[in-house]
PDB file of C-alpha atoms in Angstrom:
ATOM      1  CA  MET A1271      13.825  34.044 -13.047  1.00 40.00           C
ATOM      2  CA  ALA A1272      14.509  30.709 -12.682  1.00 48.00           C
ATOM      3  CA  ALA A1273      18.150  30.110 -11.000  1.00 52.00           C
ATOM      4  CA  ARG A1274      20.527  27.349 -11.566  1.00 62.00           C
ATOM      5  CA  LEU A1275      21.838  26.059  -8.330  1.00 68.00           C
ATOM      6  CA  SER A1276      25.027  24.856  -6.804  1.00 76.00           C
ATOM      7  CA  LEU A1277      25.308  21.171  -6.458  1.00 77.00           C
ATOM      8  CA  ALA A1278      25.235  22.194  -2.514  1.00 83.00           C
ATOM      9  CA  ARG A1279      21.988  23.929  -3.192  1.00 83.00           C
ATOM     10  CA  ARG A1280      20.466  21.011  -5.520  1.00 83.00           C
ATOM     11  CA  LEU A1281      21.103  18.124  -2.445  1.00 87.00           C
ATOM     12  CA  GLU A1282      19.370  20.137   0.235  1.00 88.00           C
ATOM     13  CA  ALA A1283      15.947  20.722  -2.503  1.00 86.00           C
ATOM     14  CA  PHE A1284      16.917  17.278  -2.575  1.00 90.00           C
ATOM     15  CA  GLU A1285      16.660  15.836   0.395  1.00 90.00           C
ATOM     16  CA  SER A1286      13.695  18.913   1.957  1.00 90.00           C
ATOM     17  CA  CYS A1287      11.372  16.596  -0.702  1.00 89.00           C
ATOM     18  CA  ARG A1288      12.348  13.044  -0.241  1.00 91.00           C
ATOM     19  CA  HIS A1289       9.944  11.677   1.726  1.00 88.00           C
ATOM     20  CA  GLU A1290       7.432  13.064  -1.041  1.00 90.00           C
ATOM     21  CA  LEU A1291       9.299  12.162  -4.003  1.00 93.00           C
ATOM     22  CA  VAL A1292       9.046   8.167  -1.960  1.00 91.00           C
ATOM     23  CA  ALA A1293       5.529   8.046  -0.908  1.00 90.00           C
ATOM     24  CA  LEU A1294       4.501   9.383  -4.778  1.00 93.00           C
ATOM     25  CA  SER A1295       6.672   6.120  -6.327  1.00 94.00           C
ATOM     26  CA  TYR A1296       4.988   4.238  -3.399  1.00 93.00           C
ATOM     27  CA  ARG A1297       1.822   5.024  -4.119  1.00 92.00           C
ATOM     28  CA  MET A1298       1.977   4.512  -7.853  1.00 94.00           C
ATOM     29  CA  LEU A1299       4.194   1.283  -8.258  1.00 93.00           C
ATOM     30  CA  GLY A1300       2.944  -0.012  -4.275  1.00 91.00           C
ATOM     31  CA  ASP A1301       6.870  -1.810  -3.905  1.00 90.00           C
ATOM     32  CA  LEU A1302       8.804   0.316  -1.782  1.00 90.00           C
ATOM     33  CA  GLY A1303      12.213  -0.911  -3.205  1.00 90.00           C
ATOM     34  CA  ARG A1304      11.330   0.221  -6.673  1.00 92.00           C
ATOM     35  CA  ALA A1305       9.611   3.074  -5.592  1.00 93.00           C
ATOM     36  CA  GLU A1306      13.094   4.227  -3.746  1.00 93.00           C
ATOM     37  CA  ASP A1307      15.368   3.158  -6.801  1.00 95.00           C
ATOM     38  CA  MET A1308      13.053   5.675  -8.868  1.00 96.00           C
ATOM     39  CA  VAL A1309      13.878   8.608  -6.333  1.00 95.00           C
ATOM     40  CA  GLN A1310      17.105   7.436  -6.790  1.00 95.00           C
ATOM     41  CA  GLU A1311      17.592   7.503 -10.819  1.00 96.00           C
ATOM     42  CA  ALA A1312      15.433  11.059 -10.326  1.00 95.00           C
ATOM     43  CA  TRP A1313      18.702  12.446  -7.959  1.00 93.00           C
ATOM     44  CA  LEU A1314      21.088  11.135 -10.681  1.00 92.00           C
ATOM     45  CA  ARG A1315      18.693  12.784 -13.313  1.00 92.00           C
ATOM     46  CA  TRP A1316      18.779  16.438 -10.860  1.00 88.00           C
ATOM     47  CA  GLN A1317      22.517  16.013 -10.513  1.00 87.00           C
ATOM     48  CA  ALA A1318      23.793  16.535 -14.212  1.00 85.00           C
ATOM     49  CA  HIS A1319      20.898  18.810 -15.367  1.00 83.00           C
ATOM     50  CA  GLU A1320      22.185  21.737 -17.044  1.00 76.00           C
ATOM     51  CA  GLY A1321      19.257  24.100 -17.276  1.00 74.00           C
ATOM     52  CA  ASP A1322      17.301  26.313 -15.149  1.00 75.00           C
ATOM     53  CA  VAL A1323      14.178  25.878 -12.847  1.00 76.00           C
ATOM     54  CA  GLU A1324      11.425  27.588 -11.611  1.00 81.00           C
ATOM     55  CA  SER A1325      11.082  25.123  -8.681  1.00 87.00           C
ATOM     56  CA  SER A1326      13.212  22.517  -7.242  1.00 89.00           C
ATOM     57  CA  ARG A1327       9.874  19.991  -6.676  1.00 91.00           C
ATOM     58  CA  ALA A1328       7.612  20.488  -9.294  1.00 90.00           C
ATOM     59  CA  PHE A1329      11.245  18.967 -11.377  1.00 91.00           C
ATOM     60  CA  LEU A1330      11.597  16.101  -9.220  1.00 94.00           C
ATOM     61  CA  VAL A1331       8.272  15.864  -8.616  1.00 94.00           C
ATOM     62  CA  THR A1332       8.050  15.189 -13.104  1.00 94.00           C
ATOM     63  CA  VAL A1333      10.971  13.351 -13.239  1.00 95.00           C
ATOM     64  CA  VAL A1334       9.926  10.714 -10.623  1.00 96.00           C
ATOM     65  CA  THR A1335       6.146  10.416 -12.404  1.00 96.00           C
ATOM     66  CA  ARG A1336       7.362   9.557 -15.668  1.00 95.00           C
ATOM     67  CA  LEU A1337      10.279   7.170 -14.226  1.00 96.00           C
ATOM     68  CA  CYS A1338       7.210   5.798 -12.768  1.00 96.00           C
ATOM     69  CA  LEU A1339       5.018   6.047 -15.889  1.00 95.00           C
ATOM     70  CA  SER A1340       7.584   4.235 -17.962  1.00 94.00           C
ATOM     71  CA  GLU A1341       8.395   1.499 -15.097  1.00 93.00           C
ATOM     72  CA  LEU A1342       4.694   0.724 -15.240  1.00 91.00           C
ATOM     73  CA  GLY A1343       4.337   0.662 -18.901  1.00 87.00           C
ATOM     74  CA  SER A1344       7.593  -2.214 -19.041  1.00 83.00           C
ATOM     75  CA  ALA A1345       6.675  -5.799 -19.754  1.00 61.00           C
ATOM     76  CA  ARG A1346       7.583  -7.087 -16.590  1.00 67.00           C
ATOM     77  CA  ALA A1347       5.158  -4.889 -14.842  1.00 65.00           C
ATOM     78  CA  ARG A1348       2.437  -5.338 -17.496  1.00 67.00           C
ATOM     79  CA  ARG A1349       2.464  -8.869 -16.349  1.00 69.00           C
ATOM     80  CA  GLU A1350       2.531  -8.326 -12.389  1.00 65.00           C
ATOM     81  CA  GLU A1351      -0.082  -5.923 -12.459  1.00 63.00           C
ATOM     82  CA  THR A1352      -2.325  -8.392 -13.857  1.00 62.00           C
ATOM     83  CA  ARG A1353      -2.254 -10.596 -11.655  1.00 67.00           C
ATOM     84  CA  PRO A1354      -5.406 -10.590  -9.357  1.00 64.00           C
ATOM     85  CA  ASP A1355      -4.174 -11.210  -5.605  1.00 67.00           C
ATOM     86  CA  ARG A1356      -1.192  -8.623  -6.490  1.00 81.00           C
ATOM     87  CA  LEU A1357      -1.290  -7.101  -2.999  1.00 91.00           C
ATOM     88  CA  PRO A1358       1.259  -3.959  -2.974  1.00 92.00           C
ATOM     89  CA  GLU A1359       4.286  -4.325   0.054  1.00 91.00           C
ATOM     90  CA  PRO A1360       2.872  -3.847   3.583  1.00 92.00           C
ATOM     91  CA  VAL A1361       5.526  -0.835   4.925  1.00 89.00           C
ATOM     92  CA  ASP A1362       6.141   0.378   8.158  1.00 85.00           C
ATOM     93  CA  LEU A1363       5.749   4.316   7.787  1.00 78.00           C
ATOM     94  CA  ASP A1364       9.134   5.417  10.383  1.00 71.00           C
ATOM     95  CA  GLU A1365      11.015   3.226   8.340  1.00 67.00           C
ATOM     96  CA  GLY A1366      10.410   3.109   4.360  1.00 57.00           C
ATOM     97  CA  GLY A1367      11.165   7.111   4.735  1.00 59.00           C
ATOM     98  CA  ILE A1368       7.510   8.586   4.937  1.00 65.00           C
ATOM     99  CA  THR A1369       6.506   8.978   8.254  1.00 57.00           C
ATOM    100  CA  ARG A1370       5.843  12.251   7.233  1.00 54.00           C
ATOM    101  CA  VAL A1371       2.801  11.664   5.160  1.00 52.00           C
ATOM    102  CA  GLU A1372       0.111  14.186   6.296  1.00 49.00           C
ATOM    103  CA  ARG A1373      -3.572  12.280   5.138  1.00 57.00           C
ATOM    104  CA  LEU A1374      -2.248   8.596   6.346  1.00 53.00           C
ATOM    105  CA  GLU A1375      -5.292   7.518   4.692  1.00 63.00           C
ATOM    106  CA  GLN A1376      -3.677   8.159   0.952  1.00 72.00           C
ATOM    107  CA  VAL A1377      -1.233   5.480   1.889  1.00 81.00           C
ATOM    108  CA  SER A1378      -3.626   2.700   3.572  1.00 88.00           C
ATOM    109  CA  MET A1379      -2.900  -0.798   1.908  1.00 91.00           C
ATOM    110  CA  ALA A1380      -7.145   0.187   0.757  1.00 90.00           C
ATOM    111  CA  PHE A1381      -6.069   2.983  -0.567  1.00 90.00           C
ATOM    112  CA  LEU A1382      -3.155   1.639  -2.799  1.00 92.00           C
ATOM    113  CA  VAL A1383      -5.115  -1.614  -4.193  1.00 91.00           C
ATOM    114  CA  ALA A1384      -7.609   0.891  -4.871  1.00 90.00           C
ATOM    115  CA  LEU A1385      -5.060   2.655  -6.979  1.00 91.00           C
ATOM    116  CA  GLN A1386      -4.305   0.021  -8.391  1.00 89.00           C
ATOM    117  CA  ARG A1387      -7.264  -0.930 -10.497  1.00 88.00           C
ATOM    118  CA  LEU A1388      -6.480   2.007 -12.321  1.00 92.00           C
ATOM    119  CA  THR A1389      -4.712   3.030 -15.642  1.00 92.00           C
ATOM    120  CA  PRO A1390      -1.039   4.173 -14.905  1.00 93.00           C
ATOM    121  CA  ALA A1391      -2.106   7.966 -16.428  1.00 95.00           C
ATOM    122  CA  GLU A1392      -5.145   7.770 -14.269  1.00 96.00           C
ATOM    123  CA  ARG A1393      -2.805   7.214 -11.012  1.00 95.00           C
ATOM    124  CA  ALA A1394      -0.417   9.884 -12.751  1.00 96.00           C
ATOM    125  CA  VAL A1395      -2.982  12.685 -12.626  1.00 96.00           C
ATOM    126  CA  LEU A1396      -4.955  11.572  -8.816  1.00 95.00           C
ATOM    127  CA  LEU A1397      -1.828  11.988  -7.413  1.00 94.00           C
ATOM    128  CA  LEU A1398      -0.630  14.927  -8.507  1.00 94.00           C
ATOM    129  CA  HIS A1399      -4.264  16.628  -8.403  1.00 94.00           C
ATOM    130  CA  ASP A1400      -5.423  15.327  -5.374  1.00 90.00           C
ATOM    131  CA  VAL A1401      -2.608  15.041  -3.328  1.00 86.00           C
ATOM    132  CA  PHE A1402       0.058  17.056  -4.228  1.00 87.00           C
ATOM    133  CA  ASP A1403      -2.503  19.957  -5.047  1.00 90.00           C
ATOM    134  CA  PHE A1404      -0.882  20.518  -8.967  1.00 93.00           C
ATOM    135  CA  GLU A1405      -3.328  22.273 -11.171  1.00 94.00           C
ATOM    136  CA  HIS A1406      -4.726  20.571 -14.408  1.00 94.00           C
ATOM    137  CA  GLN A1407      -3.377  22.182 -16.818  1.00 94.00           C
ATOM    138  CA  GLU A1408       0.849  21.562 -14.138  1.00 93.00           C
ATOM    139  CA  ILE A1409      -0.883  18.111 -14.661  1.00 95.00           C
ATOM    140  CA  ALA A1410      -0.757  18.502 -18.317  1.00 95.00           C
ATOM    141  CA  GLU A1411       2.729  20.015 -19.091  1.00 90.00           C
ATOM    142  CA  ARG A1412       3.902  17.155 -16.951  1.00 89.00           C
ATOM    143  CA  LEU A1413       2.525  13.808 -18.213  1.00 90.00           C
ATOM    144  CA  GLY A1414       2.485  15.568 -21.759  1.00 89.00           C
ATOM    145  CA  ASN A1415      -0.897  15.602 -22.373  1.00 90.00           C
ATOM    146  CA  SER A1416      -3.332  18.842 -22.280  1.00 94.00           C
ATOM    147  CA  ALA A1417      -5.017  20.430 -19.926  1.00 95.00           C
ATOM    148  CA  VAL A1418      -8.512  18.829 -20.760  1.00 96.00           C
ATOM    149  CA  ALA A1419      -7.459  14.830 -21.313  1.00 96.00           C
ATOM    150  CA  CYS A1420      -5.854  15.242 -17.347  1.00 96.00           C
ATOM    151  CA  ARG A1421      -9.930  16.173 -16.375  1.00 96.00           C
ATOM    152  CA  LYS A1422     -10.796  12.925 -17.598  1.00 96.00           C
ATOM    153  CA  LEU A1423      -8.611  11.268 -16.678  1.00 96.00           C
ATOM    154  CA  LEU A1424      -8.871  12.438 -12.556  1.00 96.00           C
ATOM    155  CA  GLU A1425     -12.825  12.039 -14.132  1.00 96.00           C
ATOM    156  CA  ARG A1426     -12.823   8.394 -14.241  1.00 95.00           C
ATOM    157  CA  ALA A1427      -9.802   7.995 -11.683  1.00 94.00           C
ATOM    158  CA  ARG A1428     -12.260   9.725  -9.161  1.00 93.00           C
ATOM    159  CA  ARG A1429     -15.573   7.770 -10.282  1.00 92.00           C
ATOM    160  CA  SER A1430     -13.451   3.509  -9.792  1.00 89.00           C
ATOM    161  CA  LEU A1431     -12.298   5.280  -5.985  1.00 87.00           C
ATOM    162  CA  ALA A1432     -15.949   6.772  -4.720  1.00 84.00           C
ATOM    163  CA  THR A1433     -17.113   2.859  -3.617  1.00 77.00           C
ATOM    164  CA  GLU A1434     -13.725   2.366  -1.734  1.00 79.00           C
ATOM    165  CA  ARG A1435     -14.527   6.859   0.567  1.00 78.00           C
ATOM    166  CA  ARG A1436     -16.167   4.679   2.830  1.00 76.00           C
ATOM    167  CA  MET A1437     -13.086   2.166   3.811  1.00 80.00           C
ATOM    168  CA  LEU A1438     -10.501   5.491   3.813  1.00 78.00           C
ATOM    169  CA  SER A1439     -11.804   7.691   6.836  1.00 77.00           C
ATOM    170  CA  ALA A1440     -12.205   4.916  10.238  1.00 83.00           C
ATOM    171  CA  SER A1441     -10.731   5.616  13.052  1.00 86.00           C
ATOM    172  CA  GLN A1442      -6.967   4.033  14.081  1.00 87.00           C
ATOM    173  CA  GLU A1443      -9.759   3.102  17.973  1.00 91.00           C
ATOM    174  CA  GLU A1444     -11.809   1.026  14.747  1.00 92.00           C
ATOM    175  CA  HIS A1445      -9.397  -0.089  13.161  1.00 92.00           C
ATOM    176  CA  ARG A1446      -7.517  -1.644  16.516  1.00 92.00           C
ATOM    177  CA  ARG A1447     -11.190  -3.586  17.647  1.00 94.00           C
ATOM    178  CA  LEU A1448     -12.143  -5.414  14.360  1.00 96.00           C
ATOM    179  CA  LEU A1449      -8.565  -6.406  14.094  1.00 96.00           C
ATOM    180  CA  ALA A1450      -8.284  -7.542  17.398  1.00 94.00           C
ATOM    181  CA  ALA A1451     -11.656  -8.895  17.086  1.00 96.00           C
ATOM    182  CA  PHE A1452     -11.133 -10.346  14.180  1.00 96.00           C
ATOM    183  CA  LEU A1453      -8.387 -12.744  14.705  1.00 94.00           C
ATOM    184  CA  ARG A1454      -9.284 -13.790  18.610  1.00 94.00           C
ATOM    185  CA  ALA A1455     -12.621 -15.398  16.744  1.00 96.00           C
ATOM    186  CA  ALA A1456     -10.539 -16.196  13.738  1.00 94.00           C
ATOM    187  CA  SER A1457      -8.199 -18.281  16.391  1.00 92.00           C
ATOM    188  CA  GLY A1458     -10.889 -18.841  18.366  1.00 93.00           C
ATOM    189  CA  ASN A1459     -12.402 -21.035  15.979  1.00 93.00           C
ATOM    190  CA  ASP A1460     -15.546 -18.877  15.645  1.00 96.00           C
ATOM    191  CA  LEU A1461     -16.515 -18.985  12.306  1.00 97.00           C
ATOM    192  CA  GLN A1462     -20.187 -17.477  13.356  1.00 97.00           C
ATOM    193  CA  GLY A1463     -18.274 -14.558  14.974  1.00 97.00           C
ATOM    194  CA  VAL A1464     -16.097 -14.763  11.897  1.00 97.00           C
ATOM    195  CA  VAL A1465     -18.951 -13.491   9.472  1.00 98.00           C
ATOM    196  CA  GLU A1466     -20.886 -11.261  11.764  1.00 97.00           C
ATOM    197  CA  LEU A1467     -17.178  -9.191  11.504  1.00 98.00           C
ATOM    198  CA  LEU A1468     -17.861  -8.957   8.024  1.00 98.00           C
ATOM    199  CA  ALA A1469     -20.370  -6.746   5.877  1.00 96.00           C
ATOM    200  CA  GLU A1470     -22.005  -9.022   3.307  1.00 96.00           C
ATOM    201  CA  ASP A1471     -20.020  -8.357   0.301  1.00 95.00           C
ATOM    202  CA  ALA A1472     -17.039  -8.392   1.564  1.00 96.00           C
ATOM    203  CA  VAL A1473     -13.153  -8.827  -0.693  1.00 95.00           C
ATOM    204  CA  LEU A1474     -10.578 -11.215   0.654  1.00 95.00           C
ATOM    205  CA  VAL A1475      -7.013 -11.054  -0.896  1.00 93.00           C
ATOM    206  CA  THR A1476      -4.111 -13.325  -0.600  1.00 91.00           C
ATOM    207  CA  ASP A1477      -0.655 -12.764  -2.483  1.00 90.00           C
ATOM    208  CA  GLY A1478       1.932 -15.206  -2.050  1.00 85.00           C
ATOM    209  CA  GLY A1479       4.066 -14.021  -4.873  1.00 78.00           C
ATOM    210  CA  ALA A1480       5.170 -14.375  -8.160  1.00 71.00           C
ATOM    211  CA  GLU A1481       5.250 -18.167  -7.474  1.00 69.00           C
ATOM    212  CA  GLY A1482       2.439 -18.802  -4.731  1.00 67.00           C
ATOM    213  CA  ARG A1483       2.950 -20.360  -0.984  1.00 69.00           C
ATOM    214  CA  ARG A1484       1.169 -23.208   0.225  1.00 66.00           C
ATOM    215  CA  PHE A1485       1.302 -24.332   4.393  1.00 61.00           C
ATOM    216  CA  ALA A1486       0.224 -27.313   5.742  1.00 55.00           C
ATOM    217  CA  GLY A1487      -1.712 -28.172   2.174  1.00 58.00           C
ATOM    218  CA  GLN A1488      -2.893 -24.676   2.551  1.00 63.00           C
ATOM    219  CA  ARG A1489      -2.436 -22.857  -0.845  1.00 66.00           C
ATOM    220  CA  ASN A1490      -2.990 -18.792  -1.261  1.00 68.00           C
ATOM    221  CA  LEU A1491      -6.224 -18.165  -4.084  1.00 76.00           C
ATOM    222  CA  SER A1492      -6.139 -17.751  -7.008  1.00 75.00           C
ATOM    223  CA  ARG A1493      -8.117 -14.857  -7.329  1.00 84.00           C
ATOM    224  CA  PRO A1494      -9.970 -12.402  -4.342  1.00 90.00           C
ATOM    225  CA  LEU A1495     -12.546 -13.953  -2.641  1.00 93.00           C
ATOM    226  CA  GLN A1496     -16.097 -12.641  -1.880  1.00 95.00           C
ATOM    227  CA  GLY A1497     -18.339 -13.532   0.506  1.00 97.00           C
ATOM    228  CA  ALA A1498     -18.529 -13.428   4.229  1.00 97.00           C
ATOM    229  CA  ALA A1499     -19.298 -16.574   4.063  1.00 97.00           C
ATOM    230  CA  ARG A1500     -17.208 -17.895   2.038  1.00 96.00           C
ATOM    231  CA  ILE A1501     -14.269 -15.777   3.490  1.00 97.00           C
ATOM    232  CA  ALA A1502     -14.888 -16.777   7.244  1.00 97.00           C
ATOM    233  CA  ALA A1503     -14.602 -20.515   6.125  1.00 95.00           C
ATOM    234  CA  PHE A1504     -11.501 -19.184   4.573  1.00 93.00           C
ATOM    235  CA  VAL A1505     -10.032 -18.181   7.624  1.00 94.00           C
ATOM    236  CA  ILE A1506     -11.052 -20.376   9.942  1.00 94.00           C
ATOM    237  CA  ALA A1507      -9.182 -22.730   7.658  1.00 90.00           C
ATOM    238  CA  THR A1508      -6.518 -21.471   7.646  1.00 89.00           C
ATOM    239  CA  ALA A1509      -6.144 -20.445  11.218  1.00 89.00           C
ATOM    240  CA  ARG A1510      -6.561 -23.885  11.584  1.00 86.00           C
ATOM    241  CA  HIS A1511      -3.656 -24.977  10.561  1.00 82.00           C
ATOM    242  CA  THR A1512      -1.368 -21.888  11.641  1.00 83.00           C
ATOM    243  CA  VAL A1513      -2.627 -21.705  15.554  1.00 82.00           C
ATOM    244  CA  GLY A1514       0.212 -22.594  17.656  1.00 80.00           C
ATOM    245  CA  VAL A1515       2.358 -22.988  15.399  1.00 83.00           C
ATOM    246  CA  LEU A1516       2.954 -19.091  13.640  1.00 87.00           C
ATOM    247  CA  ARG A1517       3.289 -16.620  16.388  1.00 89.00           C
ATOM    248  CA  VAL A1518       1.166 -12.873  15.778  1.00 90.00           C
ATOM    249  CA  GLU A1519       3.146  -9.451  16.193  1.00 88.00           C
ATOM    250  CA  GLU A1520       1.165  -6.328  16.060  1.00 86.00           C
ATOM    251  CA  HIS A1521       2.101  -3.457  14.202  1.00 88.00           C
ATOM    252  CA  ARG A1522       1.423  -0.386  12.870  1.00 88.00           C
ATOM    253  CA  LEU A1523       2.022  -0.990   8.803  1.00 91.00           C
ATOM    254  CA  ASN A1524       0.922   1.887   6.611  1.00 89.00           C
ATOM    255  CA  GLY A1525      -0.421   3.430   8.899  1.00 87.00           C
ATOM    256  CA  GLN A1526      -3.113   1.479  10.338  1.00 89.00           C
ATOM    257  CA  PRO A1527      -2.919  -1.259  13.066  1.00 91.00           C
ATOM    258  CA  ALA A1528      -2.266  -4.857  11.446  1.00 94.00           C
ATOM    259  CA  ALA A1529      -0.666  -7.385  12.355  1.00 94.00           C
ATOM    260  CA  VAL A1530       2.127  -9.191  11.324  1.00 93.00           C
ATOM    261  CA  PHE A1531       2.409 -13.420  11.507  1.00 92.00           C
ATOM    262  CA  TRP A1532       6.304 -15.217  12.363  1.00 90.00           C
ATOM    263  CA  ASP A1533       8.077 -18.393  11.842  1.00 87.00           C
ATOM    264  CA  GLY A1534      10.751 -18.207  13.230  1.00 85.00           C
ATOM    265  CA  ALA A1535      13.033 -14.944  13.333  1.00 84.00           C
ATOM    266  CA  ARG A1536      11.341 -14.483   9.788  1.00 87.00           C
ATOM    267  CA  PRO A1537       8.150 -13.097   8.184  1.00 89.00           C
ATOM    268  CA  PHE A1538       5.220 -15.148   6.872  1.00 90.00           C
ATOM    269  CA  ALA A1539       2.594 -13.278   6.418  1.00 91.00           C
ATOM    270  CA  ALA A1540       0.560  -9.749   7.420  1.00 94.00           C
ATOM    271  CA  LEU A1541      -3.035  -9.423   7.672  1.00 95.00           C
ATOM    272  CA  VAL A1542      -4.722  -5.843   7.464  1.00 95.00           C
ATOM    273  CA  LEU A1543      -8.290  -4.768   7.459  1.00 96.00           C
ATOM    274  CA  ALA A1544      -9.716  -1.787   5.983  1.00 94.00           C
ATOM    275  CA  VAL A1545     -12.896  -1.775   8.141  1.00 94.00           C
ATOM    276  CA  GLY A1546     -16.095   1.137   6.725  1.00 91.00           C
ATOM    277  CA  ASP A1547     -19.365   1.627   8.476  1.00 91.00           C
ATOM    278  CA  GLY A1548     -18.022  -0.360  11.518  1.00 93.00           C
ATOM    279  CA  LYS A1549     -17.774  -4.191   9.911  1.00 95.00           C
ATOM    280  CA  VAL A1550     -14.429  -5.318   8.247  1.00 96.00           C
ATOM    281  CA  GLN A1551     -15.126  -4.078   4.321  1.00 95.00           C
ATOM    282  CA  ARG A1552     -11.872  -6.270   2.866  1.00 95.00           C
ATOM    283  CA  VAL A1553      -9.303  -8.308   3.957  1.00 96.00           C
ATOM    284  CA  TYR A1554      -5.693  -8.511   2.572  1.00 96.00           C
ATOM    285  CA  PHE A1555      -3.755 -11.215   4.030  1.00 93.00           C
ATOM    286  CA  HIS A1556       0.237 -10.786   2.424  1.00 92.00           C
ATOM    287  CA  ALA A1557       2.273 -13.433   2.067  1.00 89.00           C
ATOM    288  CA  ASP A1558       4.368 -12.571  -0.443  1.00 88.00           C
ATOM    289  CA  LEU A1559       8.187 -13.545   1.245  1.00 86.00           C
ATOM    290  CA  HIS A1560      10.256 -10.885  -0.673  1.00 85.00           C
ATOM    291  CA  ARG A1561       7.869  -7.826  -0.219  1.00 85.00           C
ATOM    292  CA  LEU A1562       7.895  -8.966   3.100  1.00 88.00           C
ATOM    293  CA  SER A1563      11.134  -8.864   3.867  1.00 81.00           C
ATOM    294  CA  ARG A1564      11.632  -5.055   4.759  1.00 78.00           C
ATOM    295  CA  LEU A1565       9.252  -6.362   7.989  1.00 79.00           C
ATOM    296  CA  GLY A1566      10.984  -4.595  11.225  1.00 60.00           C
ATOM    297  CA  ARG A1567      10.021  -6.348  14.522  1.00 49.00           C
ATOM    298  CA  GLN A1568       9.489  -2.651  16.145  1.00 45.00           C
ATOM    299  CA  VAL A1569       5.754  -3.324  18.320  1.00 44.00           C
ATOM    300  CA  ASP A1570       3.996  -0.343  18.615  1.00 44.00           C
ATOM    301  CA  LEU A1571       0.118  -1.679  19.392  1.00 43.00           C
ATOM    302  CA  ASP A1572      -1.600  -3.081  22.187  1.00 44.00           C
ATOM    303  CA  LEU A1573      -4.001  -5.333  21.945  1.00 48.00           C
ATOM    304  CA  ASN A1574      -2.486  -9.103  23.277  1.00 52.00           C
ATOM    305  CA  LEU A1575      -3.183 -10.101  20.263  1.00 56.00           C
ATOM    306  CA  SER A1576      -0.008 -13.642  21.075  1.00 56.00           C
ATOM    307  CA  ARG A1577      -1.997 -14.448  23.729  1.00 56.00           C
ATOM    308  CA  TRP A1578      -5.279 -15.267  21.342  1.00 57.00           C
ATOM    309  CA  TRP A1579      -2.802 -16.713  18.905  1.00 63.00           C
ATOM    310  CA  SER A1580       0.032 -18.516  20.428  1.00 60.00           C
ATOM    311  CA  SER A1581      -1.725 -20.935  22.326  1.00 54.00           C
ATOM    312  CA  SER A1582      -2.893 -24.388  20.561  1.00 45.00           C
ATOM    313  CA  ARG A1583      -6.801 -25.489  20.904  1.00 46.00           C
ATOM    314  CA  GLU A1584      -7.640 -27.806  23.203  1.00 44.00           C
TER     315      GLU A1584
END
């Protein structure tokens, strides 16, 4: 029989799954600040709920999912979602309150970028089924849809993500090796070295925020760039203006090795790679200052990237 919980029990239940709720909302929205807002609103609704509940977790997951779908349906969000250069916010999982995510690939930048290509409904069904282990009928009840429709949404979502699977299983060691080699080649003006690290059909995405970014005459790309040779040329041209000007530090973002570039005391950009089959498949260059503002200064890798980037070329 469903039980009506006291406020203390409600708080205990909420706190026990808060990290799951933040992770769900972050995956749905790609923005940690908005994700935290959704979870806070879910707490307010949970606190005010007067009816009985069978499962506190299921209730809270339902509320957060519906709030995220509503947020994604807003006019402001639709404009942001349609930008071809929009990248999810890179996060330190420890600082973001989602340290207990069991499968790190489910919060990797490659996975989040792939999620953003799905419709909001596809995104919700995929996460509820494949990440939160809800059955189709349970998902249908939470989304106000039929089980058959949810099954079809899941099939479409999985087909869309099929080509990205190879980028979700690379080891931390492979990420670390390719990141170090990539930055070493870029800072050394080694065009061919960068080309050889990239898959032939690699894609580079830059995000300079709503207004874009310009640095030393270079402006961020307005749309993704495809092809190893074209990406390498862009990377080398950009590196010429940043080596010796920006400081680079090693961080772990979205559970993977990454590089953060600093302009004085402020983060300037973050570089995250998606790797698979021994090559760099995707290059994500995040330069949205608003979304970078949360990045901490903790360095937890041992790549010694700064020794390659901090010295100006001869």
